[in-house]
């Protein structure tokens, strides 16, 4: 296979750049900071490495806190050279101390990291795309693209529009209406592929080889994936420059999970937080749980599956970073669990009813797995536990349609209201009686 015609690729390094090269995660071979993602020798994935001595000397809690109120306060830990990154207010989402959900589950120190309200497209993907498109621009790409399970398409289309980059995204044809509309509004070219995500991804690998486009999660993947570290950095900063004891996060390709880990390690390595053993637990939907299956069977390899679940945003049957996620869960004494679609819907409702946060199916998966782990005694009630909510429920409305209440339709008259209220109370009482028997 011939390498695509790649646009101008000088590293445009500025003196403040602290990222050094790309290193193969398997064999350690080093590469220049090009738009490449696999090792020529062993086909292992490439990862960005930094000059940690320079970071330790130059970055302090104060320099970070005096930076922008976005992911770019951690710019020294991100693989871009420019002093003018694409900043659309991504990041610094709330870390909410949970009271009602925590009590319901029997936990004392539960926090919700709420990326359902991330900017601009209400999912954690805005983090990875802000970094990838900033790097794409630096590398000279004028057209950006992605293989998406939905949220990535929203984010790539929106941030490309903001940056004035041409955009063509690829999605499976059967995505939720909100995800498709939430992409089309930015007016990119949208390819709805008749196949599942893994087939979309395979097609995109071929397109990346034949067109000189910057695919955020293919040829730009080493840069893109670094954006997820900010979900580790922010939690550490928001906990008062401390690491939590336990995190629970959803797993699709496994990238987010491994990068939260890398983020925590980098903060330890550069002296920004004290070292601590953090347990890493991952959440998958039963209808697409190749990493959970491998964990359950104590394997060190992941067998691909064909996805079938309502949690489409995390339905990746052949997860690129699956083995690394598996390894982290195993070595940190964490867990990887899966839950049914019915449990995912219950998880979405539970989070909404107790915390006022409407998350999408991926967040429902995380909450349902959190509950399952607590019930199995695998989360200690005293542990400081952070549950990562990565997307917004307004985008996957069909998942809960038919499983939630209905409005009480009334006439614009007081007595009509009073009668409806009485009926509602009676229904409540009946529900309680059912719970009690
Ligand atoms: C993409 C996505 C994830 C997980 O992504 P990884 O491929 O594991 O990095 C989790 N939640 C939501 C809502 C997503 O869109």
Coordinates of C-alpha atoms and ligand atoms in Angstrom, one line a residue:
X1 CA 0.0 0.0 0.0
X2 CA 1.4 3.4 -0.9
X3 CA 1.4 6.2 1.6
X4 CA -1.0 9.0 0.7
X5 CA 0.1 12.3 -0.6
X6 CA 0.5 14.1 2.7
X7 CA 0.5 17.8 2.8
X8 CA 3.3 20.0 4.0
X9 CA 4.4 18.4 7.3
X10 CA 7.1 20.5 8.9
X11 CA 6.7 20.4 12.6
X12 CA 6.3 24.2 12.9
X13 CA 7.8 23.8 16.4
X14 CA 7.7 26.7 18.7
X15 CA 10.2 27.0 21.5
X16 CA 7.6 26.2 24.0
X17 CA 6.7 22.8 22.5
X18 CA 7.3 20.1 25.0
X19 CA 6.3 17.1 22.8
X20 CA 9.2 15.2 21.4
X21 CA 8.3 12.4 19.1
X22 CA 6.0 9.5 18.4
X23 CA 6.9 6.2 20.1
X24 CA 5.6 2.7 19.3
X25 CA 3.8 1.4 22.4
X26 CA 5.0 -2.2 21.5
X27 CA 8.6 -2.0 20.3
X28 CA 9.6 1.5 21.3
X29 CA 10.6 2.6 17.7
X30 CA 10.6 6.4 17.5
X31 CA 9.1 8.5 14.7
X32 CA 9.0 12.2 13.8
X33 CA 5.8 14.1 14.6
X34 CA 4.0 13.2 11.3
X35 CA 0.4 12.3 10.6
X36 CA 1.0 8.5 11.1
X37 CA -0.4 6.1 13.7
X38 CA 1.1 2.6 13.2
X39 CA 4.7 1.4 13.6
X40 CA 6.3 0.4 10.4
X41 CA 8.1 -2.5 12.1
X42 CA 5.6 -4.2 14.3
X43 CA 2.3 -2.4 13.5
X44 CA 1.9 -1.3 17.1
X45 CA 0.1 2.0 17.8
X46 CA 2.2 5.2 18.1
X47 CA 1.9 7.5 21.1
X48 CA 3.2 11.0 21.7
X49 CA 6.1 11.4 24.2
X50 CA 7.1 14.6 26.0
X51 CA 10.1 16.1 27.6
X52 CA 9.0 15.5 31.2
X53 CA 12.1 17.2 32.7
X54 CA 11.2 20.4 30.9
X55 CA 7.6 20.0 32.1
X56 CA 8.7 19.5 35.7
X57 CA 10.8 22.7 35.5
X58 CA 8.2 24.9 33.8
X59 CA 4.8 23.8 34.8
X60 CA 3.3 24.4 38.2
X61 CA -0.2 24.4 39.7
X62 CA -0.1 28.2 39.4
X63 CA 0.8 28.3 35.7
X64 CA -2.0 25.9 35.0
X65 CA -4.5 27.9 37.0
X66 CA -3.6 31.1 35.4
X67 CA -4.3 29.6 31.9
X68 CA -7.6 29.6 30.1
X69 CA -10.8 28.1 31.6
X70 CA -10.6 25.2 29.0
X71 CA -8.5 22.2 28.2
X72 CA -5.9 24.6 26.9
X73 CA -4.8 25.3 30.5
X74 CA -2.9 22.0 30.0
X75 CA -1.4 22.9 26.7
X76 CA 2.1 21.9 27.7
X77 CA 0.8 18.3 28.1
X78 CA -0.8 18.4 24.7
X79 CA 0.8 17.7 21.3
X80 CA 0.5 21.0 19.6
X81 CA 3.2 23.6 18.9
X82 CA 1.0 26.7 18.4
X83 CA 0.3 29.3 21.0
X84 CA -3.1 29.8 19.3
X85 CA -5.0 26.5 19.6
X86 CA -8.6 26.2 18.5
X87 CA -10.3 27.1 21.7
X88 CA -14.1 26.8 21.6
X89 CA -14.4 26.5 25.4
X90 CA -13.9 22.8 25.5
X91 CA -13.3 21.3 28.9
X92 CA -13.4 22.4 32.6
X93 CA -16.8 20.7 32.9
X94 CA -18.3 20.3 36.4
X95 CA -17.0 17.7 38.8
X96 CA -20.2 17.3 40.9
X97 CA -20.1 15.8 44.4
X98 CA -23.0 13.3 44.4
X99 CA -25.3 13.2 47.3
X100 CA -28.5 11.6 46.3
X101 CA -27.1 9.0 43.9
X102 CA -24.3 8.3 46.4
X103 CA -26.8 7.7 49.2
X104 CA -28.9 5.5 46.9
X105 CA -25.9 3.3 46.1
X106 CA -24.4 3.4 49.6
X107 CA -21.3 5.3 48.6
X108 CA -19.8 8.1 50.7
X109 CA -17.4 9.8 48.3
X110 CA -18.9 9.7 44.8
X111 CA -18.3 12.3 42.2
X112 CA -19.7 12.8 38.7
X113 CA -17.5 14.3 36.0
X114 CA -20.1 15.8 33.8
X115 CA -19.1 15.9 30.1
X116 CA -22.7 15.8 29.1
X117 CA -22.3 19.6 29.1
X118 CA -19.0 19.8 27.4
X119 CA -18.6 22.5 24.7
X120 CA -19.5 22.8 21.8
X121 CA -21.3 19.5 21.2
X122 CA -22.1 18.1 24.6
X123 CA -19.8 15.1 24.7
X124 CA -16.2 14.3 25.8
X125 CA -15.3 14.0 22.0
X126 CA -14.9 17.8 21.9
X127 CA -11.7 17.4 23.9
X128 CA -10.0 15.0 21.4
X129 CA -11.3 16.9 18.4
X130 CA -10.1 20.3 19.7
X131 CA -6.6 18.8 20.0
X132 CA -6.7 16.9 16.7
X133 CA -7.9 19.8 14.6
X134 CA -5.4 22.2 16.1
X135 CA -2.7 19.6 15.2
X136 CA -4.3 19.0 11.7
X137 CA -4.0 22.7 11.0
X138 CA -0.4 22.8 12.1
X139 CA 0.4 19.8 9.8
X140 CA -1.2 21.7 6.9
X141 CA -4.4 19.7 6.3
X142 CA -7.3 21.6 4.8
X143 CA -9.8 18.7 4.9
X144 CA -10.5 16.8 8.1
X145 CA -12.5 13.7 8.6
X146 CA -13.4 10.9 11.0
X147 CA -14.9 7.4 11.4
X148 CA -17.6 8.0 14.0
X149 CA -20.1 6.3 16.3
X150 CA -22.0 9.6 16.4
X151 CA -20.5 12.0 18.9
X152 CA -17.2 12.3 17.1
X153 CA -19.0 13.3 13.9
X154 CA -20.9 16.0 15.8
X155 CA -17.7 17.3 17.3
X156 CA -15.5 17.1 14.2
X157 CA -18.2 18.9 12.1
X158 CA -18.7 21.7 14.6
X159 CA -15.1 22.4 15.4
X160 CA -14.1 22.2 11.7
X161 CA -16.9 24.7 10.9
X162 CA -15.5 27.0 13.6
X163 CA -11.9 26.7 12.3
X164 CA -12.9 27.0 8.6
X165 CA -11.7 23.5 7.6
X166 CA -13.4 21.4 5.0
X167 CA -15.0 18.4 6.6
X168 CA -16.2 15.0 5.5
X169 CA -17.5 12.5 8.2
X170 CA -18.3 8.8 8.1
X171 CA -21.0 7.3 10.3
X172 CA -22.9 4.0 10.4
X173 CA -26.2 4.6 8.6
X174 CA -28.3 3.4 11.6
X175 CA -27.4 6.1 14.1
X176 CA -29.8 7.9 16.4
X177 CA -31.6 10.9 14.7
X178 CA -30.2 13.4 17.1
X179 CA -26.6 12.4 16.3
X180 CA -27.2 12.7 12.5
X181 CA -29.0 16.0 12.8
X182 CA -26.4 17.3 15.2
X183 CA -23.8 16.7 12.5
X184 CA -25.7 17.9 9.4
X185 CA -26.4 21.3 11.0
X186 CA -22.8 22.3 10.6
X187 CA -23.0 21.4 6.9
X188 CA -20.1 19.0 6.4
X189 CA -20.3 16.1 3.9
X190 CA -21.8 13.2 5.7
X191 CA -21.3 9.6 4.5
X192 CA -23.8 7.3 6.1
X193 CA -22.2 3.9 5.5
X194 CA -24.4 0.8 5.4
X195 CA -22.5 -1.2 7.9
X196 CA -21.4 -1.1 11.6
X197 CA -18.7 1.1 13.0
X198 CA -15.9 -1.4 12.5
X199 CA -16.8 -1.5 8.8
X200 CA -16.9 2.3 8.7
X201 CA -13.5 2.4 10.3
X202 CA -12.0 -0.1 7.8
X203 CA -13.3 2.0 4.9
X204 CA -11.9 5.2 6.4
X205 CA -8.4 3.6 6.7
X206 CA -8.5 3.0 2.9
X207 CA -9.7 6.6 2.3
X208 CA -7.0 8.0 4.6
X209 CA -4.4 6.1 2.4
X210 CA -5.8 7.5 -0.9
X211 CA -6.9 11.1 -0.1
X212 CA -4.6 13.5 1.7
X213 CA -7.2 14.1 4.5
X214 CA -6.6 14.4 8.2
X215 CA -8.7 11.6 9.9
X216 CA -8.8 12.6 13.5
X217 CA -9.0 9.1 14.8
X218 CA -6.9 7.4 12.1
X219 CA -3.8 9.1 10.8
X220 CA -4.1 11.8 13.5
X221 CA -5.0 9.3 16.2
X222 CA -1.8 9.8 18.3
X223 CA -2.6 13.5 18.7
X224 CA -6.4 13.1 19.0
X225 CA -6.2 10.5 21.8
X226 CA -4.0 12.8 23.9
X227 CA -7.0 15.1 24.3
X228 CA -8.6 12.5 26.6
X229 CA -5.8 13.0 29.1
X230 CA -7.6 16.3 30.1
X231 CA -10.3 14.2 31.7
X232 CA -7.7 13.0 34.0
X233 CA -6.0 16.4 34.6
X234 CA -9.3 18.2 35.3
X235 CA -10.5 15.6 37.9
X236 CA -7.1 15.8 39.7
X237 CA -7.2 19.6 39.7
X238 CA -10.9 19.8 40.7
X239 CA -10.3 17.3 43.6
X240 CA -7.8 19.9 45.0
X241 CA -4.7 18.5 43.2
X242 CA -5.3 14.9 44.3
X243 CA -6.0 11.7 42.5
X244 CA -9.2 9.8 43.3
X245 CA -9.1 6.2 44.6
X246 CA -11.3 4.7 41.9
X247 CA -12.6 5.7 38.5
X248 CA -15.4 4.2 36.4
X249 CA -15.4 5.1 32.7
X250 CA -17.1 3.7 29.5
X251 CA -15.0 1.8 27.0
X252 CA -15.5 1.9 23.2
X253 CA -12.0 1.7 21.6
X254 CA -10.5 1.9 25.1
X255 CA -8.6 5.0 24.3
X256 CA -10.3 7.4 26.8
X257 CA -9.7 4.9 29.6
X258 CA -6.0 4.5 28.8
X259 CA -5.5 8.2 28.5
X260 CA -7.1 9.1 31.8
X261 CA -4.5 6.7 33.2
X262 CA -1.7 8.5 31.3
X263 CA -3.0 11.9 32.4
X264 CA -2.8 10.8 36.1
X265 CA 0.7 9.4 35.6
X266 CA 1.9 12.6 33.9
X267 CA 0.7 14.7 36.8
X268 CA 2.6 12.4 39.2
X269 CA 5.7 12.3 37.1
X270 CA 5.8 16.1 37.0
X271 CA 5.2 16.6 40.7
X272 CA 1.7 18.2 40.3
X273 CA 0.0 15.6 42.5
X274 CA 1.2 12.9 45.0
X275 CA 1.4 9.4 43.7
X276 CA -1.5 7.1 44.6
X277 CA -2.8 3.7 43.5
X278 CA -5.9 4.6 41.5
X279 CA -8.3 1.7 40.6
X280 CA -9.6 1.7 37.0
X281 CA -12.9 0.2 36.2
X282 CA -14.5 0.1 32.7
X283 CA -18.1 -0.1 31.5
X284 CA -19.4 -1.8 28.4
X285 CA -22.8 -2.7 27.0
X286 CA -23.4 -6.5 27.0
X287 CA -24.3 -6.3 23.3
X288 CA -20.8 -5.1 22.6
X289 CA -18.5 -6.2 25.4
X290 CA -15.3 -7.7 23.9
X291 CA -13.1 -6.1 26.6
X292 CA -15.4 -7.1 29.5
X293 CA -15.4 -10.7 28.2
X294 CA -11.6 -10.8 28.0
X295 CA -11.5 -9.4 31.6
X296 CA -13.9 -12.0 32.9
X297 CA -12.0 -14.8 31.3
X298 CA -8.6 -13.4 32.5
X299 CA -7.3 -13.2 29.0
X300 CA -4.6 -10.9 27.7
X301 CA -6.1 -10.5 24.3
X302 CA -9.5 -9.2 23.0
X303 CA -11.6 -11.2 20.6
X304 CA -13.7 -8.9 18.3
X305 CA -17.5 -9.1 18.4
X306 CA -20.4 -7.9 16.2
X307 CA -22.1 -5.1 18.1
X308 CA -25.8 -5.1 18.9
X309 CA -26.9 -2.6 21.6
X310 CA -28.7 0.7 22.2
X311 CA -25.4 2.1 23.4
X312 CA -24.3 3.0 19.9
X313 CA -21.7 5.6 20.8
X314 CA -19.6 2.9 22.5
X315 CA -20.4 0.0 20.1
X316 CA -16.9 -0.8 18.8
X317 CA -16.6 -4.5 18.2
X318 CA -12.9 -4.5 17.5
X319 CA -11.4 -2.0 20.0
X320 CA -8.0 -0.5 18.9
X321 CA -6.9 0.1 22.5
X322 CA -8.7 -2.9 24.1
X323 CA -5.7 -4.7 25.3
X324 CA -4.2 -1.6 26.9
X325 CA -7.5 -0.9 28.7
X326 CA -7.6 -4.6 29.8
X327 CA -4.0 -4.4 31.1
X328 CA -4.8 -1.2 33.1
X329 CA -7.9 -2.6 34.8
X330 CA -6.0 -5.8 35.7
X331 CA -2.9 -4.1 37.1
X332 CA -4.8 -1.5 39.1
X333 CA -7.1 -4.0 40.7
X334 CA -10.1 -2.6 38.9
X335 CA -12.8 -4.3 37.0
X336 CA -14.5 -4.3 33.6
X337 CA -18.2 -5.1 33.6
X338 CA -21.0 -5.1 31.1
X339 CA -24.7 -4.4 31.5
X340 CA -27.8 -5.1 29.5
X341 CA -29.7 -2.5 27.4
X342 CA -32.5 -2.6 30.0
X343 CA -30.0 -1.8 32.8
X344 CA -28.5 1.0 30.6
X345 CA -32.0 2.6 30.4
X346 CA -32.3 2.2 34.2
X347 CA -28.9 3.8 34.6
X348 CA -29.9 6.8 32.6
X349 CA -33.1 7.3 34.6
X350 CA -31.3 6.8 37.9
X351 CA -28.7 9.5 37.2
X352 CA -31.5 11.9 36.0
X353 CA -33.7 11.3 39.0
X354 CA -31.0 11.6 41.6
X355 CA -28.6 14.2 40.2
X356 CA -30.5 16.1 37.5
X357 CA -28.1 15.0 34.8
X358 CA -29.6 13.6 31.5
X359 CA -26.9 11.5 30.0
X360 CA -26.9 9.4 26.8
X361 CA -26.7 5.6 26.6
X362 CA -22.9 5.6 27.3
X363 CA -23.5 7.4 30.6
X364 CA -26.3 5.0 31.4
X365 CA -23.8 2.2 30.9
X366 CA -21.4 3.8 33.3
X367 CA -24.0 4.3 36.0
X368 CA -25.4 0.8 35.6
X369 CA -21.9 -0.7 35.9
X370 CA -21.1 1.5 38.9
X371 CA -24.3 0.1 40.6
X372 CA -23.4 -3.4 39.7
X373 CA -19.8 -3.0 41.0
X374 CA -21.1 -1.6 44.3
X375 CA -23.6 -4.4 44.7
X376 CA -20.9 -6.9 44.1
X377 CA -18.8 -5.3 46.8
X378 CA -16.2 -4.3 44.2
X379 CA -16.3 -0.6 45.2
X380 CA -15.5 0.3 48.8
X381 CA -18.1 2.8 50.1
X382 CA -15.3 5.1 51.4
X383 CA -13.2 5.2 48.2
X384 CA -13.2 8.5 46.4
X385 CA -14.9 7.3 43.2
X386 CA -15.3 9.3 40.0
X387 CA -17.9 8.2 37.4
X388 CA -17.2 9.7 34.0
X389 CA -20.4 10.8 32.2
X390 CA -19.3 11.3 28.6
X391 CA -22.4 12.4 26.6
X392 CA -25.8 14.1 26.6
X393 CA -29.2 12.3 26.7
X394 CA -30.9 14.7 24.4
X395 CA -28.9 13.1 21.5
X396 CA -30.3 9.5 22.2
X397 CA -33.9 10.2 23.1
X398 CA -35.2 7.1 21.4
X399 CA -33.4 5.0 24.0
X400 CA -35.7 6.1 26.8
X401 CA -38.8 6.7 24.7
X402 CA -41.6 4.5 26.3
X403 CA -39.7 4.0 29.5
X404 CA -40.5 7.3 31.2
X405 CA -43.6 9.0 32.4
X406 CA -46.0 11.1 30.3
X407 CA -47.3 14.6 30.9
X408 CA -50.7 14.9 32.4
X409 CA -52.8 16.7 29.8
X410 CA -55.4 19.0 31.4
X411 CA -57.8 21.8 30.5
X412 CA -56.8 25.3 31.4
X413 CA -59.0 25.1 34.5
X414 CA -58.2 24.8 38.2
X415 CA -60.5 21.9 38.8
X416 CA -59.0 20.0 35.9
X417 CA -55.6 20.5 37.5
X418 CA -56.9 19.4 40.9
X419 CA -58.4 16.2 39.5
X420 CA -55.2 15.4 37.6
X421 CA -53.1 16.0 40.7
X422 CA -55.3 13.6 42.7
X423 CA -54.9 11.0 40.0
X424 CA -51.1 11.4 40.1
X425 CA -51.0 11.0 43.8
X426 CA -53.1 7.9 43.6
X427 CA -50.8 6.5 41.0
X428 CA -47.8 7.3 43.2
X429 CA -49.5 5.5 46.1
X430 CA -50.2 2.5 44.0
X431 CA -46.6 2.4 42.8
X432 CA -45.4 2.5 46.5
X433 CA -47.8 -0.3 47.4
X434 CA -46.3 -2.4 44.6
X435 CA -42.8 -1.6 45.9
X436 CA -43.9 -2.7 49.4
X437 CA -45.5 -6.0 48.5
Ligands
LIG1 C1 -16.5 7.8 22.0 C2 -17.2 7.7 23.3 C3 -16.7 7.0 24.4 C4 -15.4 6.2 24.4 O1 -14.5 6.4 23.5 P1 -13.1 5.5 23.4 O2 -13.1 5.1 22.0 O3 -13.1 4.4 24.4 O4 -12.0 6.5 23.7 C5 -17.4 7.1 25.6 N1 -18.5 7.8 25.6 C6 -19.0 8.5 24.6 C7 -20.3 9.2 24.8 C8 -18.4 8.5 23.4 O5 -18.9 9.2 22.4

